[in-house]
Amino acid sequence: MNQRFFCASLSLLMLILAGCQDTPKTPDNESTPSGDTAAVVTEDPFLASLPDDLDFGGMEFCIGYTSGSEDKNEVAPDAELTKGEIVDDAVRLRNSLTEDRLNIRITTTADEMCSWTEFTSFVQPLIMAGDTTYDAFVVSAWGLFQSTLNGLLLPMQDIETIDFSNPWWDSELTDMISLGSNSIYAATGAINYLDDYAAVALLINTKLCKEIDLELPYQTVLDGKWTIDRFCEYTKAYSADLNGDGVYDENDAYGMICNMGIPYKFSCGSGESFIQIDDNGFATLNQSERLFDVIDKLFVQLLDRGNNAICVVERKLGYDIGNALFPNGQSLFYVDQVGGIDSMRKKMEDDFGIVPIPKYDEAQENYYSVFDTAYGTAYAMPTTQEDPDTAGRILEVMGFYSQDTIYPAVIEKNILVKGIRDEESAEMLDIIFHSKFYELGQWGSFVYDEMMGMAKSGVNKFASKTASIAKRTEKEFAAIADYYDFD
């Protein structure tokens, strides 16, 4: 997310939060996506730079959409089913502004698309056959990467009508998705919102913190002292065998609820990537001493089976029971994406906040919030796109209008005002969004599967399995050099 735009938006948000703490919501302010539709920018140097006669004659611009979030539609949500929903109304407003300016119709075949896990196999026969149904895609970043290695996506860096330095594009995340190459196959920004929702963080039950006289960790985060050691102090302070039967189960209290992906999320939070891409596009497994130290620390302090403060749901209670404990007020922390705040608020009565994944130690300069490639989306174009310049122009205008429609609706009204509702969490989101960490070897990769297996067993076998994991990794990502330009 562009820092200048975010900071301006954050300042506005502080005023919103300060003024709405005791203000009941009305049907009017509930359905207006960014507070006042008149606030949408209508006169701007970017719009003024567009040709006066720019008119696409009512053409249909079809965007194929699928993601790991089945209840979201970032392209064209059904008006009858979602009218009055803040985010969906904002998407439709963005579309309407774009359609009016360019004389187009934005459509999607989201209902007809495949599951996000099957995207590449779904579109490959269509593209190979020259099918031109789709003008663009908004798909989970993992699916786009797989499609790139199958030659299905168009590199967008040379399209003259797109300027990825514009503030509505998240240039930092887009650069990371490009793996350090010159090739831009996928881009994110204000135009889509699951890229922000996909940042992994910790939800914290603020009510429980106050009840047990624990200082809320917001200032600790700001002071740069939110580390794994400090985090573990919090988890141990709350966990308890409530019924005294000697068995930790669904009737007890935990410091953190998480799933088997926890070693990956916390390792990335320490700034360590498992997969490294060199200047020639060659993929290797990170075998640095620091990564080994991070993994050792995580298994000793968090994932040891004797640590009853941490509940890894797959090895203890199962998803249904385990994931119900945080909203039930039986856990101090819960690992989730930012997007989980929306659904958590609907099923949780206690107040909760958000903090970044902790650092490895205080010497670490920055916080890092791994971008969930299965959940987070990006925009891309198929190789069958016959007019990339027109498509690029449309995406630019969509991105421009998204700044004052989608982004405020998603972050300000939906996540903060409706979800978390405190100024400190606004500052935490600022940190989280400016510390997105793109890690290639997530869902679907061999090393991710291996780390999940270790998390379930509670036994760190990373050192003994390094050679086999490294060999599989090099083979798994060998095609990167063939499709990405590293010259």
Tab-separated table of N, CA and C in Angstrom, residues 205-269:
chain	number	residue	atom	x	y	z
A	205	ASN	N	-7.433	-10.692	22.597
A	205	ASN	CA	-8.635	-10.412	23.381
A	205	ASN	C	-8.279	-9.352	24.422
A	206	THR	N	-8.640	-8.126	24.156
A	206	THR	CA	-8.280	-7.015	25.044
A	206	THR	C	-9.023	-7.084	26.377
A	207	LYS	N	-10.212	-7.657	26.372
A	207	LYS	CA	-10.985	-7.801	27.609
A	207	LYS	C	-10.253	-8.729	28.578
A	208	LEU	N	-9.742	-9.843	28.065
A	208	LEU	CA	-9.013	-10.766	28.928
A	208	LEU	C	-7.733	-10.139	29.457
A	209	CYS	N	-7.048	-9.380	28.603
A	209	CYS	CA	-5.822	-8.701	29.026
A	209	CYS	C	-6.084	-7.839	30.254
A	210	LYS	N	-7.131	-7.084	30.204
A	210	LYS	CA	-7.451	-6.184	31.311
A	210	LYS	C	-7.860	-6.964	32.562
A	211	GLU	N	-8.567	-8.075	32.366
A	211	GLU	CA	-9.030	-8.863	33.507
A	211	GLU	C	-7.878	-9.469	34.293
A	212	ILE	N	-6.792	-9.822	33.612
A	212	ILE	CA	-5.656	-10.443	34.306
A	212	ILE	C	-4.514	-9.450	34.495
A	213	ASP	N	-4.828	-8.163	34.333
A	213	ASP	CA	-3.870	-7.083	34.577
A	213	ASP	C	-2.614	-7.172	33.701
A	214	LEU	N	-2.807	-7.590	32.459
A	214	LEU	CA	-1.721	-7.571	31.481
A	214	LEU	C	-1.799	-6.275	30.693
A	215	GLU	N	-0.684	-5.609	30.544
A	215	GLU	CA	-0.657	-4.383	29.753
A	215	GLU	C	-0.884	-4.712	28.286
A	216	LEU	N	-1.799	-4.012	27.655
A	216	LEU	CA	-2.005	-4.222	26.227
A	216	LEU	C	-0.690	-3.946	25.490
A	217	PRO	N	-0.294	-4.799	24.556
A	217	PRO	CA	1.059	-4.724	23.994
A	217	PRO	C	1.274	-3.671	22.918
A	218	TYR	N	0.331	-2.768	22.705
A	218	TYR	CA	0.455	-1.789	21.624
A	218	TYR	C	1.734	-0.941	21.752
A	219	GLN	N	1.997	-0.418	22.955
A	219	GLN	CA	3.188	0.414	23.119
A	219	GLN	C	4.458	-0.421	22.990
A	220	THR	N	4.389	-1.669	23.426
A	220	THR	CA	5.538	-2.567	23.256
A	220	THR	C	5.870	-2.739	21.785
A	221	VAL	N	4.826	-2.861	20.965
A	221	VAL	CA	5.027	-2.955	19.512
A	221	VAL	C	5.685	-1.685	18.998
A	222	LEU	N	5.157	-0.531	19.380
A	222	LEU	CA	5.682	0.741	18.899
A	222	LEU	C	7.118	0.967	19.359
A	223	ASP	N	7.469	0.429	20.517
A	223	ASP	CA	8.829	0.570	21.036
A	223	ASP	C	9.800	-0.413	20.391
A	224	GLY	N	9.291	-1.298	19.519
A	224	GLY	CA	10.148	-2.277	18.860
A	224	GLY	C	10.521	-3.449	19.736
A	225	LYS	N	9.771	-3.670	20.822
A	225	LYS	CA	10.127	-4.709	21.785
A	225	LYS	C	9.151	-5.885	21.800
A	226	TRP	N	8.284	-5.940	20.781
A	226	TRP	CA	7.331	-7.051	20.673
A	226	TRP	C	8.055	-8.222	20.016
A	227	THR	N	8.605	-9.115	20.849
A	227	THR	CA	9.425	-10.229	20.391
A	227	THR	C	8.759	-11.551	20.738
A	228	ILE	N	9.322	-12.649	20.234
A	228	ILE	CA	8.788	-13.972	20.556
A	228	ILE	C	8.851	-14.210	22.059
A	229	ASP	N	9.957	-13.810	22.686
A	229	ASP	CA	10.076	-13.986	24.135
A	229	ASP	C	8.970	-13.237	24.879
A	230	ARG	N	8.738	-11.984	24.485
A	230	ARG	CA	7.703	-11.178	25.151
A	230	ARG	C	6.325	-11.774	24.896
A	231	PHE	N	6.090	-12.217	23.681
A	231	PHE	CA	4.821	-12.838	23.332
A	231	PHE	C	4.572	-14.074	24.188
A	232	CYS	N	5.599	-14.890	24.383
A	232	CYS	CA	5.431	-16.108	25.171
A	232	CYS	C	5.105	-15.801	26.629
A	233	GLU	N	5.611	-14.692	27.153
A	233	GLU	CA	5.250	-14.277	28.501
A	233	GLU	C	3.745	-14.045	28.608
A	234	TYR	N	3.171	-13.461	27.570
A	234	TYR	CA	1.728	-13.214	27.555
A	234	TYR	C	0.945	-14.524	27.494
A	235	THR	N	1.371	-15.431	26.621
A	235	THR	CA	0.622	-16.687	26.463
A	235	THR	C	0.637	-17.514	27.738
A	236	LYS	N	1.779	-17.526	28.430
A	236	LYS	CA	1.872	-18.314	29.660
A	236	LYS	C	1.080	-17.670	30.795
A	237	ALA	N	0.914	-16.352	30.738
A	237	ALA	CA	0.204	-15.648	31.805
A	237	ALA	C	-1.287	-15.953	31.807
A	238	TYR	N	-1.829	-16.362	30.659
A	238	TYR	CA	-3.271	-16.583	30.605
A	238	TYR	C	-3.667	-18.059	30.640
A	239	SER	N	-2.890	-18.960	30.063
A	239	SER	CA	-3.312	-20.347	29.943
A	239	SER	C	-3.538	-20.984	31.315
A	240	ALA	N	-4.552	-21.845	31.389
A	240	ALA	CA	-4.885	-22.469	32.672
A	240	ALA	C	-5.762	-23.699	32.468
A	241	ASP	N	-5.554	-24.677	33.317
A	241	ASP	CA	-6.417	-25.858	33.370
A	241	ASP	C	-7.610	-25.490	34.250
A	242	LEU	N	-8.613	-24.931	33.640
A	242	LEU	CA	-9.704	-24.305	34.393
A	242	LEU	C	-10.469	-25.273	35.285
A	243	ASN	N	-10.672	-26.496	34.833
A	243	ASN	CA	-11.456	-27.435	35.649
A	243	ASN	C	-10.579	-28.359	36.497
A	244	GLY	N	-9.254	-28.182	36.386
A	244	GLY	CA	-8.342	-28.912	37.250
A	244	GLY	C	-8.292	-30.405	37.041
A	245	ASP	N	-8.673	-30.871	35.840
A	245	ASP	CA	-8.660	-32.322	35.619
A	245	ASP	C	-7.330	-32.831	35.066
A	246	GLY	N	-6.362	-31.921	34.895
A	246	GLY	CA	-5.048	-32.332	34.421
A	246	GLY	C	-4.951	-32.522	32.924
A	247	VAL	N	-6.042	-32.265	32.202
A	247	VAL	CA	-6.064	-32.434	30.743
A	247	VAL	C	-6.503	-31.118	30.098
A	248	TYR	N	-5.698	-30.632	29.183
A	248	TYR	CA	-6.071	-29.405	28.471
A	248	TYR	C	-6.949	-29.765	27.274
A	249	ASP	N	-8.191	-29.316	27.330
A	249	ASP	CA	-9.125	-29.604	26.244
A	249	ASP	C	-9.988	-28.368	25.995
A	250	GLU	N	-11.162	-28.570	25.430
A	250	GLU	CA	-12.017	-27.441	25.066
A	250	GLU	C	-12.613	-26.715	26.273
A	251	ASN	N	-12.396	-27.238	27.457
A	251	ASN	CA	-12.928	-26.613	28.668
A	251	ASN	C	-11.927	-25.709	29.367
A	252	ASP	N	-10.750	-25.530	28.761
A	252	ASP	CA	-9.677	-24.799	29.421
A	252	ASP	C	-9.308	-23.524	28.672
A	253	ALA	N	-8.305	-22.831	29.192
A	253	ALA	CA	-7.890	-21.540	28.630
A	253	ALA	C	-6.492	-21.648	28.029
A	254	TYR	N	-6.288	-20.940	26.913
A	254	TYR	CA	-5.018	-21.026	26.188
A	254	TYR	C	-4.455	-19.638	25.921
A	255	GLY	N	-3.136	-19.591	25.801
A	255	GLY	CA	-2.488	-18.339	25.448
A	255	GLY	C	-2.661	-17.997	23.986
A	256	MET	N	-2.650	-19.033	23.117
A	256	MET	CA	-2.829	-18.803	21.675
A	256	MET	C	-3.476	-20.014	21.029
A	257	ILE	N	-4.384	-19.734	20.098
A	257	ILE	CA	-4.960	-20.747	19.217
A	257	ILE	C	-4.371	-20.531	17.832
A	258	CYS	N	-3.882	-21.602	17.212
A	258	CYS	CA	-3.263	-21.479	15.884
A	258	CYS	C	-3.439	-22.781	15.122
A	259	ASN	N	-2.992	-22.792	13.871
A	259	ASN	CA	-2.991	-24.026	13.095
A	259	ASN	C	-1.548	-24.427	12.773
A	260	MET	N	-1.382	-25.476	11.982
A	260	MET	CA	-0.048	-26.016	11.737
A	260	MET	C	0.836	-25.096	10.898
A	261	GLY	N	0.266	-24.036	10.336
A	261	GLY	CA	1.077	-23.091	9.575
A	261	GLY	C	1.858	-22.133	10.454
A	262	ILE	N	1.753	-22.275	11.773
A	262	ILE	CA	2.342	-21.314	12.699
A	262	ILE	C	3.859	-21.182	12.568
A	263	PRO	N	4.642	-22.267	12.367
A	263	PRO	CA	6.094	-22.053	12.241
A	263	PRO	C	6.452	-21.235	11.017
A	264	TYR	N	5.671	-21.350	9.971
A	264	TYR	CA	5.915	-20.562	8.764
A	264	TYR	C	5.617	-19.094	9.017
A	265	LYS	N	4.490	-18.826	9.642
A	265	LYS	CA	4.085	-17.437	9.884
A	265	LYS	C	5.063	-16.731	10.824
A	266	PHE	N	5.512	-17.431	11.861
A	266	PHE	CA	6.428	-16.810	12.813
A	266	PHE	C	7.847	-16.727	12.260
A	267	SER	N	8.248	-17.674	11.443
A	267	SER	CA	9.572	-17.584	10.808
A	267	SER	C	9.619	-16.384	9.874
A	268	CYS	N	8.568	-16.214	9.079
A	268	CYS	CA	8.495	-15.044	8.204
A	268	CYS	C	8.411	-13.770	9.026
A	269	GLY	N	7.747	-13.832	10.185
A	269	GLY	CA	7.697	-12.689	11.076
A	269	GLY	C	9.069	-12.300	11.596
